[in-house]
Amino acid sequence: MIDRSEMAVFLRQRRESLQPEDVGLPRGQRRRTQGLRREEVAELCHMSTDYYARLERGSGPAPSAQMIASIAQGLHLSLHERDHVFRLAGHSPPPRGASSDHISPGLLRIMDRLHDTPAEIVSELGETLRQTPLGAALTGDASLRSGLDRSLGYRWFTDPAAQLSYPPEERAVLSRVYTSGLREIVTLRGPDSKAAHLSAELRMVSEEFRALWDKREVGVHPPESKRFLHPTVGMLHLHCQTLLDPEQAHRLLVYTAIPGSESYAKLELLSVVGAQLLS
């Protein structure tokens, strides 16, 4: 059963405890509000300001589990805080661990400071959970994908367009990398896991994946530097730095180019062109 009054107080106190810089927003010169404004939180949570304001007033319709998950992420709640607000809303908290899409506040705080850098947070199955604007311009807008298509490994073997962003001479190696990595995750998570379901689906729909899976390769590593064949700016040679959140099995991927290089200049161009494309 929903506890509207307690949830309203909890949300308001969490909002007031956050500062704009905590969530990657500019402070502005004439700011008088304690913490974040309601409209700022509503934007972070992908909902209307009126809907969020009614939650803080303890009124309005009972929020769905999906809406609570969005609020928990927008307010940068910890796992304990996320579970608490789910219970206040009358829902059972979602599972923790590798199957969870909830990103830790620490990882989000780091990403919020990378607004001018291509970066993304991905699950162990290659599902992009959050992107910077330049990250979306580089690898595509992940918010447009759903279901199994959220996984790059799944798209790699089922959608020919997924491989077009990579040089032809590297595609065979990357196919082995994705298959090898998925096999290791299936072994780690077990036969009833999302990884096992994904591998079963791929074996049914992709002859290439099925042939590679039967080779039982493990430990195949990707190239040290990544090459992206972008449709607008052309070939990019990038380095990928990875930060792992072991509790949630999420990875923050940050793509950088050597200063002064051609790829560095192309990233700067993409930051302008990409903003126009996404808008």
XYZ file of N, CA and C in Angstrom, residues 105-222:
354
model
N 24.937 6.146 -7.596
C 25.130 7.608 -7.591
C 26.567 8.007 -7.900
N 27.542 7.227 -7.410
C 28.941 7.569 -7.665
C 29.282 7.553 -9.134
N 28.806 6.525 -9.842
C 29.070 6.432 -11.267
C 28.370 7.569 -12.017
N 27.159 7.908 -11.579
C 26.438 9.017 -12.207
C 27.142 10.349 -11.989
N 27.684 10.555 -10.779
C 28.365 11.822 -10.495
C 29.586 11.994 -11.395
N 30.293 10.903 -11.637
C 31.450 10.985 -12.538
C 30.975 11.322 -13.949
N 29.936 10.637 -14.394
C 29.457 10.848 -15.761
C 28.894 12.261 -15.945
N 28.255 12.802 -14.919
C 27.690 14.151 -15.007
C 28.753 15.204 -15.306
N 29.999 14.891 -15.021
C 31.093 15.838 -15.255
C 31.775 15.608 -16.598
N 31.225 14.709 -17.397
C 31.826 14.388 -18.697
C 30.951 14.890 -19.842
N 30.311 16.046 -19.640
C 29.342 16.541 -20.624
C 29.966 16.839 -21.974
N 31.291 17.099 -22.009
C 31.950 17.411 -23.278
C 32.777 16.237 -23.800
N 32.502 15.037 -23.290
C 33.275 13.843 -23.645
C 32.322 12.723 -24.035
N 32.634 11.935 -25.067
C 31.795 10.767 -25.354
C 31.966 9.707 -24.276
N 30.881 9.377 -23.623
C 30.926 8.392 -22.536
C 29.569 7.720 -22.427
N 29.568 6.508 -21.902
C 28.326 5.774 -21.699
C 28.493 4.787 -20.559
N 27.392 4.489 -19.905
C 27.361 3.464 -18.873
C 26.627 2.264 -19.454
N 27.260 1.103 -19.407
C 26.695 -0.092 -20.021
C 26.612 -1.216 -19.006
N 25.651 -2.124 -19.235
C 25.547 -3.326 -18.426
C 26.544 -4.361 -18.933
N 26.639 -5.483 -18.221
C 27.582 -6.516 -18.649
C 27.143 -7.179 -19.955
N 25.885 -6.978 -20.360
C 25.396 -7.519 -21.623
C 25.458 -6.495 -22.749
N 26.145 -5.375 -22.503
C 26.307 -4.372 -23.550
C 25.092 -3.500 -23.760
N 24.224 -3.392 -22.745
C 23.053 -2.515 -22.829
C 23.455 -1.123 -22.346
N 23.306 -0.115 -23.194
C 23.655 1.245 -22.809
C 22.556 1.808 -21.915
N 22.912 2.126 -20.667
C 21.952 2.616 -19.680
C 21.910 4.135 -19.611
N 23.014 4.784 -19.919
C 23.082 6.247 -19.865
C 24.201 6.705 -20.795
N 23.987 7.821 -21.475
C 24.980 8.372 -22.386
C 25.136 9.867 -22.153
N 26.337 10.369 -22.415
C 26.493 11.806 -22.554
C 26.003 12.181 -23.957
N 25.671 13.450 -24.190
C 25.235 13.834 -25.545
C 26.239 13.462 -26.623
N 27.539 13.641 -26.341
C 28.547 13.299 -27.334
C 28.665 11.774 -27.480
N 28.387 11.054 -26.410
C 28.356 9.600 -26.505
C 27.246 9.127 -27.422
N 26.078 9.763 -27.314
C 24.956 9.412 -28.193
C 25.268 9.769 -29.637
N 25.966 10.893 -29.850
C 26.336 11.286 -31.210
C 27.345 10.312 -31.808
N 28.172 9.711 -30.964
C 29.203 8.789 -31.440
C 28.639 7.401 -31.732
N 27.859 6.841 -30.813
C 27.435 5.436 -30.931
C 25.942 5.271 -31.197
N 25.193 6.383 -31.285
C 23.755 6.284 -31.522
C 22.959 6.473 -30.249
N 21.755 6.969 -30.380
C 20.900 7.274 -29.239
C 20.296 5.988 -28.681
N 20.768 5.571 -27.507
C 20.326 4.310 -26.917
C 18.881 4.354 -26.444
N 18.340 5.545 -26.215
C 16.963 5.645 -25.723
C 15.951 5.173 -26.766
N 16.379 5.047 -28.015
C 15.480 4.613 -29.085
C 15.382 3.092 -29.172
N 16.176 2.375 -28.375
C 16.204 0.915 -28.455
C 15.429 0.297 -27.302
N 14.889 -0.896 -27.553
C 14.133 -1.598 -26.517
C 14.324 -3.099 -26.684
N 13.956 -3.846 -25.644
C 14.042 -5.295 -25.698
C 15.471 -5.777 -25.884
N 15.628 -6.867 -26.606
C 16.954 -7.433 -26.836
C 17.839 -6.496 -27.650
N 17.228 -5.599 -28.428
C 18.003 -4.646 -29.239
C 18.819 -3.677 -28.394
N 18.543 -3.614 -27.090
C 19.350 -2.757 -26.220
C 20.786 -3.272 -26.121
N 20.985 -4.565 -26.350
C 22.307 -5.163 -26.229
C 23.069 -5.031 -27.551
N 24.266 -4.443 -27.496
C 25.087 -4.327 -28.698
C 25.433 -5.705 -29.245
N 25.702 -6.662 -28.344
C 26.020 -8.009 -28.790
C 24.891 -8.637 -29.583
N 23.661 -8.381 -29.168
C 22.514 -8.918 -29.909
C 22.385 -8.230 -31.270
N 22.485 -6.901 -31.288
C 22.382 -6.171 -32.556
C 23.515 -6.559 -33.499
N 24.680 -6.829 -32.945
C 25.843 -7.157 -33.760
C 25.570 -8.352 -34.672
N 24.853 -9.339 -34.147
C 24.605 -10.569 -34.903
C 23.243 -10.597 -35.602
N 22.395 -9.611 -35.347
C 21.054 -9.654 -35.936
C 20.741 -8.469 -36.832
N 21.514 -7.391 -36.719
C 21.268 -6.185 -37.511
C 22.551 -5.796 -38.245
N 22.624 -6.003 -39.552
C 23.853 -5.682 -40.300
C 24.327 -4.246 -40.104
N 23.402 -3.331 -39.817
C 23.789 -1.929 -39.634
C 24.668 -1.736 -38.399
N 24.564 -2.646 -37.422
C 25.349 -2.499 -36.194
C 26.837 -2.627 -36.452
N 27.222 -3.366 -37.493
C 28.634 -3.570 -37.778
C 29.229 -2.482 -38.669
N 28.374 -1.649 -39.245
C 28.863 -0.649 -40.187
C 29.696 0.437 -39.530
N 29.584 0.587 -38.198
C 30.353 1.613 -37.493
C 31.776 1.165 -37.181
N 32.134 -0.031 -37.622
C 33.458 -0.572 -37.321
C 34.143 -0.983 -38.621
N 35.473 -0.838 -38.711
C 36.193 -1.189 -39.942
C 35.967 -2.655 -40.318
N 35.792 -2.962 -41.585
C 35.527 -4.349 -42.009
C 36.566 -5.344 -41.513
N 37.852 -4.932 -41.468
C 38.912 -5.860 -41.087
C 38.876 -6.225 -39.596
N 38.097 -5.485 -38.794
C 38.027 -5.770 -37.363
C 36.751 -6.516 -36.967
N 35.823 -6.664 -37.875
C 34.513 -7.208 -37.508
C 34.577 -8.664 -37.080
N 35.409 -9.470 -37.735
C 35.516 -10.886 -37.368
C 36.056 -11.041 -35.948
N 37.047 -10.214 -35.592
C 37.602 -10.265 -34.244
C 36.566 -9.831 -33.222
N 35.821 -8.774 -33.521
C 34.807 -8.295 -32.582
C 33.687 -9.313 -32.414
N 33.358 -10.054 -33.455
C 32.365 -11.125 -33.317
C 32.842 -12.159 -32.308
N 34.129 -12.496 -32.365
C 34.690 -13.447 -31.400
C 34.709 -12.857 -29.997
N 34.998 -11.557 -29.891
C 35.020 -10.893 -28.587
C 33.642 -10.969 -27.928
N 32.578 -10.625 -28.670
C 31.231 -10.630 -28.100
C 30.802 -12.040 -27.710
N 31.100 -13.025 -28.558
C 30.702 -14.401 -28.265
C 31.454 -14.937 -27.055
N 32.752 -14.692 -27.016
C 33.569 -15.142 -25.894
C 33.105 -14.500 -24.586
N 32.865 -13.186 -24.624
C 32.428 -12.498 -23.413
C 31.089 -12.995 -22.911
N 30.161 -13.240 -23.839
C 28.843 -13.723 -23.427
C 28.945 -15.115 -22.828
N 29.798 -15.962 -23.369
C 29.967 -17.304 -22.798
C 30.455 -17.218 -21.354
N 31.394 -16.328 -21.087
C 31.905 -16.177 -19.727
C 30.822 -15.678 -18.775
N 29.962 -14.765 -19.249
C 28.895 -14.240 -18.397
C 27.848 -15.320 -18.123
N 27.520 -16.120 -19.131
C 26.571 -17.212 -18.928
C 27.091 -18.179 -17.873
N 28.375 -18.509 -17.934
C 28.969 -19.397 -16.946
C 28.928 -18.779 -15.555
N 29.163 -17.459 -15.485
C 29.168 -16.755 -14.200
C 27.769 -16.642 -13.609
N 26.772 -16.316 -14.448
C 25.426 -16.025 -13.936
C 24.501 -17.234 -13.893
N 24.792 -18.256 -14.666
C 23.998 -19.478 -14.591
C 22.999 -19.633 -15.720
N 22.397 -20.820 -15.815
C 21.518 -21.154 -16.946
C 20.173 -20.431 -16.950
N 19.796 -19.805 -15.855
C 18.511 -19.098 -15.801
C 18.675 -17.584 -15.906
N 19.854 -17.116 -16.260
C 20.150 -15.683 -16.275
C 19.728 -15.020 -17.571
N 19.735 -13.673 -17.575
C 19.487 -12.913 -18.801
C 20.523 -13.249 -19.862
N 21.752 -13.483 -19.428
C 22.817 -13.813 -20.378
C 22.522 -15.133 -21.077
N 22.041 -16.116 -20.323
C 21.709 -17.418 -20.919
C 20.551 -17.278 -21.902
N 19.565 -16.458 -21.545
C 18.440 -16.219 -22.450
C 18.916 -15.552 -23.729
N 19.818 -14.587 -23.590
C 20.350 -13.884 -24.765
C 21.123 -14.838 -25.670
N 21.943 -15.692 -25.090
C 22.719 -16.628 -25.906
C 21.807 -17.618 -26.614
N 20.746 -18.048 -25.955
C 19.802 -18.974 -26.585
C 19.106 -18.317 -27.769
N 18.714 -17.049 -27.602
C 18.075 -16.328 -28.707
C 19.023 -16.179 -29.892
N 20.273 -15.846 -29.607
C 21.244 -15.651 -30.682
C 21.547 -16.962 -31.401
N 21.580 -18.054 -30.672
C 21.831 -19.341 -31.334
C 20.701 -19.694 -32.294
N 19.507 -19.220 -31.996
C 18.372 -19.523 -32.868
C 18.354 -18.654 -34.122
N 18.803 -17.407 -34.001
C 18.595 -16.461 -35.107
C 19.849 -16.153 -35.907
N 21.041 -16.498 -35.390
C 22.274 -16.111 -36.071
C 23.169 -17.321 -36.317
N 23.397 -17.618 -37.581
C 24.295 -18.723 -37.939
C 25.734 -18.390 -37.550
N 26.132 -17.114 -37.730
C 27.487 -16.711 -37.362
C 27.728 -16.916 -35.875
N 26.779 -16.464 -35.041
C 26.935 -16.628 -33.595
C 26.972 -18.108 -33.224
N 26.104 -18.892 -33.819
C 26.031 -20.321 -33.497
C 27.359 -21.017 -33.789
N 27.977 -20.675 -34.923
C 29.260 -21.285 -35.278
C 30.356 -20.878 -34.290
N 30.370 -19.598 -33.907
C 31.374 -19.135 -32.950
C 31.131 -19.707 -31.560
N 29.865 -19.810 -31.177
C 29.524 -20.354 -29.854
C 30.009 -21.797 -29.718
N 29.894 -22.549 -30.777
C 30.289 -23.960 -30.740
C 31.802 -24.134 -30.627
N 32.569 -23.069 -30.903
C 34.029 -23.141 -30.747
C 34.460 -23.020 -29.287
N 33.556 -22.499 -28.436
C 33.792 -22.411 -26.990
C 35.052 -21.613 -26.631
N 35.263 -20.507 -27.337
C 36.381 -19.625 -27.012
C 36.054 -18.771 -25.796
N 37.032 -18.538 -24.945
C 36.907 -17.592 -23.838
C 38.180 -16.746 -23.791
N 38.073 -15.578 -23.171
C 39.250 -14.728 -23.005
C 39.711 -14.012 -24.248
N 38.828 -13.823 -25.232
C 39.198 -13.075 -26.435
C 39.051 -11.584 -26.129
N 40.120 -10.838 -26.266
C 40.124 -9.423 -25.882
C 39.974 -8.524 -27.108
N 39.303 -7.386 -26.943
C 39.162 -6.429 -28.061
C 40.467 -5.704 -28.310
